[in-house]
Short mmCIF file of C-alpha atoms in Angstrom, two decimals:
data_model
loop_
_atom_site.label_atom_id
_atom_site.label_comp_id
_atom_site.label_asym_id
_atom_site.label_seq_id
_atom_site.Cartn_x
_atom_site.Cartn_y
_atom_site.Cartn_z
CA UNK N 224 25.52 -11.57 -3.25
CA UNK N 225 26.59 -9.07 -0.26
CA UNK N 226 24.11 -8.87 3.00
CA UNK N 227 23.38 -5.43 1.58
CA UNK N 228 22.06 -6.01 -1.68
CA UNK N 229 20.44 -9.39 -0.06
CA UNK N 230 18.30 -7.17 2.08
CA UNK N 231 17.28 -4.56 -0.59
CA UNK N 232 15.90 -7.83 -2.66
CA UNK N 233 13.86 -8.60 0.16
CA UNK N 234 12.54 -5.42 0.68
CA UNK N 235 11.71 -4.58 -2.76
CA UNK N 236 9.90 -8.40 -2.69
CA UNK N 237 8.06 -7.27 0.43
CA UNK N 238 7.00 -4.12 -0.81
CA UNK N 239 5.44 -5.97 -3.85
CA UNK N 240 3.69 -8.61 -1.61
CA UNK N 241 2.26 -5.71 -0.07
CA UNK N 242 0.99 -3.34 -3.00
CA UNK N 243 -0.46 -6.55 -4.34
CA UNK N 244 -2.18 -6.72 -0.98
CA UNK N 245 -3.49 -3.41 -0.81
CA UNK N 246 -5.38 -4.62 -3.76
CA UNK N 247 -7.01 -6.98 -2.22
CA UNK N 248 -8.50 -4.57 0.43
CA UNK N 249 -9.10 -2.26 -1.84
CA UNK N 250 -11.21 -4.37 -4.07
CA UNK N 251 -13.14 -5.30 -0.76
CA UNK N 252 -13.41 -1.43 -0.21
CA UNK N 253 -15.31 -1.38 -4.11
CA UNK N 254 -17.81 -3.58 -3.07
CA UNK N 255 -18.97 -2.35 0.42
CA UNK N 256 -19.41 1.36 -1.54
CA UNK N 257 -21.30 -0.82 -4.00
CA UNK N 258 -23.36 -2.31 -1.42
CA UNK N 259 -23.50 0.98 0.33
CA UNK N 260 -25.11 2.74 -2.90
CA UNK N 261 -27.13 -0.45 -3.67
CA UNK N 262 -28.61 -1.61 -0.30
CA UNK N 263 -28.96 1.77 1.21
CA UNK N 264 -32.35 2.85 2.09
CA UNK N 265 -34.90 4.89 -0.59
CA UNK N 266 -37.27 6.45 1.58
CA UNK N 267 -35.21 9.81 2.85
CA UNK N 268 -33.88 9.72 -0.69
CA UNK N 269 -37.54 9.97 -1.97
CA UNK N 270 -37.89 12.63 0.56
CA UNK N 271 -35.53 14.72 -1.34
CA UNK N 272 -36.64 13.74 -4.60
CA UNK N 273 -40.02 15.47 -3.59
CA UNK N 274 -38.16 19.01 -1.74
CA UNK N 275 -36.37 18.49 -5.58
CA UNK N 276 -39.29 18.48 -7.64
CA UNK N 277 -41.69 21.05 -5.50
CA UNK N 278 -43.22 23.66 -7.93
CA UNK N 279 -40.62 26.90 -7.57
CA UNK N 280 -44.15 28.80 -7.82
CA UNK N 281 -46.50 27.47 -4.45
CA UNK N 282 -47.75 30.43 -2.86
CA UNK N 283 -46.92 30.62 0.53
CA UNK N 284 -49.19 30.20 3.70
CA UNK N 285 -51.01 33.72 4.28
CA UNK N 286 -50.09 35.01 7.14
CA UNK N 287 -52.27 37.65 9.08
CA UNK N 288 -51.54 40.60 10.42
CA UNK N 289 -52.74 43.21 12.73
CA UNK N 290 -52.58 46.85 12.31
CA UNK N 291 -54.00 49.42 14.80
CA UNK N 292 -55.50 52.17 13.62
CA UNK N 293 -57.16 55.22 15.14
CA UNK N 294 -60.88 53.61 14.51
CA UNK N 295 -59.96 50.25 15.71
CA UNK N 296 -58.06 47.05 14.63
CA UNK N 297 -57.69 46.15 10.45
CA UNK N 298 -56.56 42.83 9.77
CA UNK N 299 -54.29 42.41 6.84
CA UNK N 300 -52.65 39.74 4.90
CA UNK N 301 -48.58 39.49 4.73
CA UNK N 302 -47.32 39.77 1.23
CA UNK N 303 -45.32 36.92 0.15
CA UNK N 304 -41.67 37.80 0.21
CA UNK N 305 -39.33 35.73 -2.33
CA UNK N 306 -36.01 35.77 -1.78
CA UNK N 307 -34.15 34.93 -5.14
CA UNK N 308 -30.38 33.06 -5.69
CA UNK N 309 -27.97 34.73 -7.52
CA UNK N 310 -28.29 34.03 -11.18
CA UNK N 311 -27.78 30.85 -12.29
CA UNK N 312 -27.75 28.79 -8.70
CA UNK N 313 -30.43 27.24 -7.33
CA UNK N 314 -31.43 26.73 -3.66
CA UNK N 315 -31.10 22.82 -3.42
CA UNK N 316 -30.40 20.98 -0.69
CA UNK N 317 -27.53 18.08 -0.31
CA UNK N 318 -28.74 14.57 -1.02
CA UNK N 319 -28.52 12.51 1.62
CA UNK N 320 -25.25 10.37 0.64
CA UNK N 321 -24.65 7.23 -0.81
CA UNK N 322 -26.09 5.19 2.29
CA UNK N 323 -29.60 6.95 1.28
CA UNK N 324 -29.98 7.86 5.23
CA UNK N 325 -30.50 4.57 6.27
CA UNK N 326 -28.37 2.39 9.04
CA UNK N 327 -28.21 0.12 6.94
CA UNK N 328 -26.62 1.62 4.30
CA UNK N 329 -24.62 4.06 6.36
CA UNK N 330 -23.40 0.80 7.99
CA UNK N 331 -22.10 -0.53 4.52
CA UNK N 332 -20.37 3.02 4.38
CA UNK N 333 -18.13 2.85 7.41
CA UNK N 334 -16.90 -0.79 6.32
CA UNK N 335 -15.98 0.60 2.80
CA UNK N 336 -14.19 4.18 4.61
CA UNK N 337 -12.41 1.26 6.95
CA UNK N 338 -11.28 -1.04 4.72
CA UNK N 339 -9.94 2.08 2.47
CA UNK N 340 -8.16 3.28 5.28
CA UNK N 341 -6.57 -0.16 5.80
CA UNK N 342 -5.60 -0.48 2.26
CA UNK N 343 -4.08 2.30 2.31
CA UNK N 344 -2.08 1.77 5.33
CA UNK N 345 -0.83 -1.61 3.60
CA UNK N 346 -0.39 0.45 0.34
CA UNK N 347 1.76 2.65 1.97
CA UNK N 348 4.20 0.31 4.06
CA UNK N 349 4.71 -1.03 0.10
CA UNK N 350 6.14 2.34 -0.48
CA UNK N 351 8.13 2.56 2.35
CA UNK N 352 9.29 -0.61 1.73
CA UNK N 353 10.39 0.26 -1.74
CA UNK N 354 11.95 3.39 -0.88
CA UNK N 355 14.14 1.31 1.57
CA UNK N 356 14.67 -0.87 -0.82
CA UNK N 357 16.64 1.28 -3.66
CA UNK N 358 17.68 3.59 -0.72
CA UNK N 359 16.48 7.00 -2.32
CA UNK N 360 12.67 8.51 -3.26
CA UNK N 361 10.28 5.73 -4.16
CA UNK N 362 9.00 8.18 -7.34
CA UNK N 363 12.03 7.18 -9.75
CA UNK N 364 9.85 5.48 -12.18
CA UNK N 365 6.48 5.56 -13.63
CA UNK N 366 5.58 2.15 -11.31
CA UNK N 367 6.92 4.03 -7.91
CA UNK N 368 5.33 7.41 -9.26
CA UNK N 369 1.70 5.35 -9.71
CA UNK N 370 2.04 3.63 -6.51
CA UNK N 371 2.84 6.75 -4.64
CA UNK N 372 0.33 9.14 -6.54
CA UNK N 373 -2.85 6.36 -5.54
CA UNK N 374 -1.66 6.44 -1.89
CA UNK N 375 -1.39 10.23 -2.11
CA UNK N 376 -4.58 10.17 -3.60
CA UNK N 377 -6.26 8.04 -0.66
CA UNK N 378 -4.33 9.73 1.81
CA UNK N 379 -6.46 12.99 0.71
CA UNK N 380 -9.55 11.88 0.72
CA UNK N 381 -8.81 10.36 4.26
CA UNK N 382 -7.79 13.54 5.44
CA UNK N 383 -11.18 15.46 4.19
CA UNK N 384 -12.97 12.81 6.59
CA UNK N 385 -11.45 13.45 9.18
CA UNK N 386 -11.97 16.77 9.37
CA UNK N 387 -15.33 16.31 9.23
CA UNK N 388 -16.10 17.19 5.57
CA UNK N 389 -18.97 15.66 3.61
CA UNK N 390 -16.89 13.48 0.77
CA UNK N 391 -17.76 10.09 1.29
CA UNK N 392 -19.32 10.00 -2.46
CA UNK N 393 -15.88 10.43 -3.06
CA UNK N 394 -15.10 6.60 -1.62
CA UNK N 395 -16.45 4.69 -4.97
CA UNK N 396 -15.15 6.75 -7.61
CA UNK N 397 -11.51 7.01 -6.10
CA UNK N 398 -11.45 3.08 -5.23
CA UNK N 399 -12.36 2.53 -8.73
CA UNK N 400 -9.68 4.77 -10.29
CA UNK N 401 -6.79 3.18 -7.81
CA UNK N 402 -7.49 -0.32 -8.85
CA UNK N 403 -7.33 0.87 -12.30
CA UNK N 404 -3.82 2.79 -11.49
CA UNK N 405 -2.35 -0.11 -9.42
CA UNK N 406 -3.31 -3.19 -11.66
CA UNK N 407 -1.68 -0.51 -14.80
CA UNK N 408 1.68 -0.02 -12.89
CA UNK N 409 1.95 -4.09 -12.13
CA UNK N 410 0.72 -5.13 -15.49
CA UNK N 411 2.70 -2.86 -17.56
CA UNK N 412 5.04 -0.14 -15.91
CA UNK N 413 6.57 -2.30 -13.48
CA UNK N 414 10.69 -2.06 -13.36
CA UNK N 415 12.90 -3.51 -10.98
CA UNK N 416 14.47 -1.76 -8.15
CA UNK N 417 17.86 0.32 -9.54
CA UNK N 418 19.52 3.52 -8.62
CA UNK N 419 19.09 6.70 -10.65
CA UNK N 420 21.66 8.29 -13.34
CA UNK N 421 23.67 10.72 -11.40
CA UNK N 422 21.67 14.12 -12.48
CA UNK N 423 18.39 12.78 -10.98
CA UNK N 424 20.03 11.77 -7.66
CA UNK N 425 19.43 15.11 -5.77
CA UNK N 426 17.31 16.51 -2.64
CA UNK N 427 15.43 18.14 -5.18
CA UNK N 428 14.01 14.54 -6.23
CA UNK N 429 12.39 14.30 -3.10
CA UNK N 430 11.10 18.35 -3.05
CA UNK N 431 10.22 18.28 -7.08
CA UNK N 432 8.40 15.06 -7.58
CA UNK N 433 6.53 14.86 -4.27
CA UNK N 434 5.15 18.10 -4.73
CA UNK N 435 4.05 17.04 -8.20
CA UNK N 436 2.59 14.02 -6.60
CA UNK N 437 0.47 16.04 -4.03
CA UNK N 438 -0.86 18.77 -6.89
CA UNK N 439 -1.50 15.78 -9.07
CA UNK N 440 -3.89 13.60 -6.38
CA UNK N 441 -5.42 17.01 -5.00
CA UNK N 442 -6.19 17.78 -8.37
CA UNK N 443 -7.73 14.06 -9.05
CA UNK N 444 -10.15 14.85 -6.41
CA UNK N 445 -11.15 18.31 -7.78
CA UNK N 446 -11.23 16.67 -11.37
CA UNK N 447 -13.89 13.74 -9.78
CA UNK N 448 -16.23 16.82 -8.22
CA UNK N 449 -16.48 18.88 -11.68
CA UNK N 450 -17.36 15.76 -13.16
CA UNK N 451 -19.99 14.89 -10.67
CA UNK N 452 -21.18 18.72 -10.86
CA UNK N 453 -21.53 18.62 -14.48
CA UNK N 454 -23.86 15.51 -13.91
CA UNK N 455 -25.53 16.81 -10.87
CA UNK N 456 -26.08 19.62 -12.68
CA UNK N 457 -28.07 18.63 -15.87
CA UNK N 458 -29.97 16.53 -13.55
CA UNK N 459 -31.05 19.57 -11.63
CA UNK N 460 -31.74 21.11 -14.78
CA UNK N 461 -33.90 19.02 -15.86
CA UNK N 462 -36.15 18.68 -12.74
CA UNK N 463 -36.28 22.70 -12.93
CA UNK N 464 -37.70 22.82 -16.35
CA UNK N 465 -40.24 19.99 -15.48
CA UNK N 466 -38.69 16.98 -16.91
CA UNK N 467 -38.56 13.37 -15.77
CA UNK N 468 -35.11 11.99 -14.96
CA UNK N 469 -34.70 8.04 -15.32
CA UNK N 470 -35.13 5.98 -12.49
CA UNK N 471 -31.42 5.47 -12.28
CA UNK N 472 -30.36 8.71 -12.73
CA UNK N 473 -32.55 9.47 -9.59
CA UNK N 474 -31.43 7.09 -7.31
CA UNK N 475 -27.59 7.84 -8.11
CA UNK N 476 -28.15 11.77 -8.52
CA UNK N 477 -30.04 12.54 -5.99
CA UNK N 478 -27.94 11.15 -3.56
CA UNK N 479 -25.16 13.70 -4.24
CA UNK N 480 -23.94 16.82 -2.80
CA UNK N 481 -26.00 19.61 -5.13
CA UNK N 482 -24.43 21.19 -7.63
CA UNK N 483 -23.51 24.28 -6.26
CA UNK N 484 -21.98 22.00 -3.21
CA UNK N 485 -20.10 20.37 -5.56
CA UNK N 486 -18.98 23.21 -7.64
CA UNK N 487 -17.43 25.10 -4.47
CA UNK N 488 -15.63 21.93 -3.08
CA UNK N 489 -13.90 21.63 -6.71
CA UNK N 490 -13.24 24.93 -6.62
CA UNK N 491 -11.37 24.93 -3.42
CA UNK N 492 -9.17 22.46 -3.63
CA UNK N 493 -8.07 23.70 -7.20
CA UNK N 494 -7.57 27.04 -6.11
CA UNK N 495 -5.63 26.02 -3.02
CA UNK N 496 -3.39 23.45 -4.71
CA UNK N 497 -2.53 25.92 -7.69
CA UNK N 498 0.20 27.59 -5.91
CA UNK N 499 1.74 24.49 -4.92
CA UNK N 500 1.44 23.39 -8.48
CA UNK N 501 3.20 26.98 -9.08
CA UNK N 502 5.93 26.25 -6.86
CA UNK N 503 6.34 22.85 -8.48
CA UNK N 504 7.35 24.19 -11.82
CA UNK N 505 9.68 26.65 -10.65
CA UNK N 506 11.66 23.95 -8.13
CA UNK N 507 11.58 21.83 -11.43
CA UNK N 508 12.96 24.67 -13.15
CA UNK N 509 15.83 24.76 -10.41
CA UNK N 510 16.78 21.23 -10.24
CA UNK N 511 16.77 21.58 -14.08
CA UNK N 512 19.79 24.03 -13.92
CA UNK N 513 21.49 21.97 -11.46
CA UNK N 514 21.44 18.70 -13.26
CA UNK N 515 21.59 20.34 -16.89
CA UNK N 516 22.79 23.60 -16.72
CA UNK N 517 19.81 25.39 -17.91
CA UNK N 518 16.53 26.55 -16.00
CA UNK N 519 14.03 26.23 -19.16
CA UNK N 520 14.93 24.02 -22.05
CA UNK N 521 11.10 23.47 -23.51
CA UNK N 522 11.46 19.97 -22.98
CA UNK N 523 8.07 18.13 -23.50
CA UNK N 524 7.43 17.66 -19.81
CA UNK N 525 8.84 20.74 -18.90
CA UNK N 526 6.02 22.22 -21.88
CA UNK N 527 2.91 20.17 -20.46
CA UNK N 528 3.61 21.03 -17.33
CA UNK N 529 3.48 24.73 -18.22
CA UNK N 530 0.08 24.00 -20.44
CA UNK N 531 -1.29 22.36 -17.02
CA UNK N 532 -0.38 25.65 -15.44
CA UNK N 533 -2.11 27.96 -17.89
CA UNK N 534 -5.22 25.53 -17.97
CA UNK N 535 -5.80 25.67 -13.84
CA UNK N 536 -5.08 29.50 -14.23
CA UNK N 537 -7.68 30.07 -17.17
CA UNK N 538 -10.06 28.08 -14.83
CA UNK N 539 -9.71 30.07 -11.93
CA UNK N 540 -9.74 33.20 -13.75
CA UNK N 541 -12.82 32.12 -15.68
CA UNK N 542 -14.47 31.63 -11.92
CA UNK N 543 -13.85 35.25 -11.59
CA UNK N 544 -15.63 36.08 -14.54
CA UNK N 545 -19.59 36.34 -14.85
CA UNK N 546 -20.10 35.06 -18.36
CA UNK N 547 -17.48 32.06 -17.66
CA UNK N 548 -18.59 30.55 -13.98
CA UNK N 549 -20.50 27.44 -13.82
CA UNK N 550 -20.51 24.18 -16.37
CA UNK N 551 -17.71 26.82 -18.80
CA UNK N 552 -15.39 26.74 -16.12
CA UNK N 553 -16.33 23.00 -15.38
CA UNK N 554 -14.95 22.51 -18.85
CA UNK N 555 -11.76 23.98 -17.99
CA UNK N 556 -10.54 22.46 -15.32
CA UNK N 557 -11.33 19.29 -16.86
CA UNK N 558 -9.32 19.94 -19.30
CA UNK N 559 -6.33 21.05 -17.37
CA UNK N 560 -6.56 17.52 -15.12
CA UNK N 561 -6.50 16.25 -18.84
CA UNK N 562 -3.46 18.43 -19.91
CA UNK N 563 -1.58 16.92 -16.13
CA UNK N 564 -2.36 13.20 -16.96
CA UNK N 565 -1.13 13.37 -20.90
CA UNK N 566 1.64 14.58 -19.26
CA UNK N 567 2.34 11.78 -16.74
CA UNK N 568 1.29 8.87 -19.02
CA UNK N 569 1.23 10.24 -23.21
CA UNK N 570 4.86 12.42 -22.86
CA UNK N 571 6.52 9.57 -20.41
CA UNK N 572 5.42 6.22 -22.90
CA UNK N 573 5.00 7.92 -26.43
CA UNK N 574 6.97 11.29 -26.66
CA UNK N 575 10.73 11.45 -26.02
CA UNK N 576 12.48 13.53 -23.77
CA UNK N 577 15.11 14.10 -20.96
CA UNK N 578 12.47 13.24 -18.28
CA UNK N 579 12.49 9.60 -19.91
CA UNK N 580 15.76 8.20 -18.71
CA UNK N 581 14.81 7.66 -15.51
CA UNK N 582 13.08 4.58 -17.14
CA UNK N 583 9.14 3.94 -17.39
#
């Protein structure tokens, strides 16, 4: 065996080592959110349980008012003045987070956002490590595409935090979802490092599938918030028309972002990713004519990842409309993030095509 290829099997057995690694910090992450959630304070949480659940209806506090007149000095009351949300929304405030406002659990919360970050550091050398290791883009395969997509995905969520945005109820959920990714792509998509067939060994590998890569964990997050604000939002619901959520219901829902929070965040990152997801198709489309003469061949990924187009631009045009904003649009985009992982996982294992060459 040449020096050469002996170095590229020692990469691609160091950048195993250290996905499997990553693992192991990231299950370490799981558990300091779940300690964060469980052994976080109750009592500011309680706090906002009772702003939740204040009649909509309490009269307000009289206050007085003097008027001069030409006979003297009347004293009148001030009229209550309601100021009403537009329809549909309701003026709720943020819950408090996962660490229920405590030290305590706020304490729990900083471990979990550390250890992420580490994991994802180690997650990431495993990448580099395998893109050094078959010398090209380490998104060849449905194993390098998983492993890149979860550090992506983590990589996002990072960057939210620090710029100072309010996602850290974002932490358990995505944990949970990249253990699930990483233990699929070592238990059942993993290939050995190779080369590509010639017609996949372009530039455009590295412009076409990273872009797809960045829509796809941008959208993840978006796809985690609707689901939250569907939740969120029955559970506000319910307190409005006087009912009485479970115990466990309160002390996960109420520590959320409201409803309307959670609505806009989703919102925004769909809407700001769709061009990108846009611009994906069409480089797709180019690197398509280069490696097979034609632009548009209505291959099956080449026909999901339209569908994924028209369901992100039927969500964002139902936000637009009156009749079709709130849990209707919800529906939508949940759908779409549907439409983008049948096409990762159901065309790539069960449907064939010319996307499937490049090995699962």
């Amino acid at each position: 065996m040449s020096l050469a290829a002996e170095t590229n099997e020692s990469l691609a057995r160091m950048s195993d080592m250290l996905i499997y690694s990553s693992m192991a910090v990231y299950t370490l992450a799981f558990f300091a959110h779940i300690a964060e959630w469980v052994l976080g304070g109750r009592s500011k949480v309680g706090r906002t349980a009772a702003a939740l659940t204040a009649p909509a209806a309490t009269p307000a506090q009289g206050v007085s008012v003097q008027v001069r007149t030409a006979g003297g000095t009347t004293v009148l009351d001030k009229p209550q003045v309601v100021t009403r949300s537009g329809a549909g929304a309701r003026d709720v405030p943020d819950g408090p987070g996962a660490a229920g406002g405590t030290v305590k659990g706020d304490l729990y919360g900083r471990i979990a956002v550390s250890l992420t970050a580490l994991a994802f550091l180690v997650e990431a050398s495993g990448v580099i490590a395998r893109a050094f290791s078959v010398q090209r883009a380490p998104w060849g395969n449905m194993y390098e595409f998983s492993t890149t997509f979860s550090t992506v995905a983590v990589g996002a969520y990072l960057g939210f935090l620090v710029a100072k945005k309010n996602v850290r109820w974002l932490g358990l959920p995505l944990v949970t979802t990249v253990l699930l990714d990483l233990g699929m792509a070592i238990t059942w998509l993993k290939t050995p490092s190779d080369q590509l067939v010639p017609a996949l060994d372009s530039y455009w590998l590295w412009i076409h599938v990273s872009t797809a890569i960045f829509c796809g964990a941008v959208f993840y997050l978006g796809a985690v918030a609707t689901l939250l604000y569907l939740f969120r939002d029955s559970y506000e619901n319910k307190l409005a028309t006087g009912g009485n959520p479970g115990s466990f219901a309160r002390s996960v829902l109420e520590r959320l972002p409201s409803a309307a929070s959670l609505d806009k965040f989703s919102y925004r990152v769909n809407a700001a990713i769709f061009p990108l997801w846009t611009f994906t198709i069409i480089a797709g489309a180019i690197w398509a004519g280069d490696a097979w003469g034609r632009y548009w061949g209505w291959d099956a990924k080449e026909v999901w990842s339209f569908i994924t187009w028209v369901g992100y631009a039927a969500y964002l045009h139902a936000r637009a409309t009156a009749g079709w904003k709130g849990r209707k649009a919800a529906y939508i985009a949940l759908i779409a993030f549907g439409c983008f992982l049948f096409n990762y996982y159901g065309v790539n294992i069960f449907v064939s095509s010319k996307h499937s060459y490049s090995g699962v």
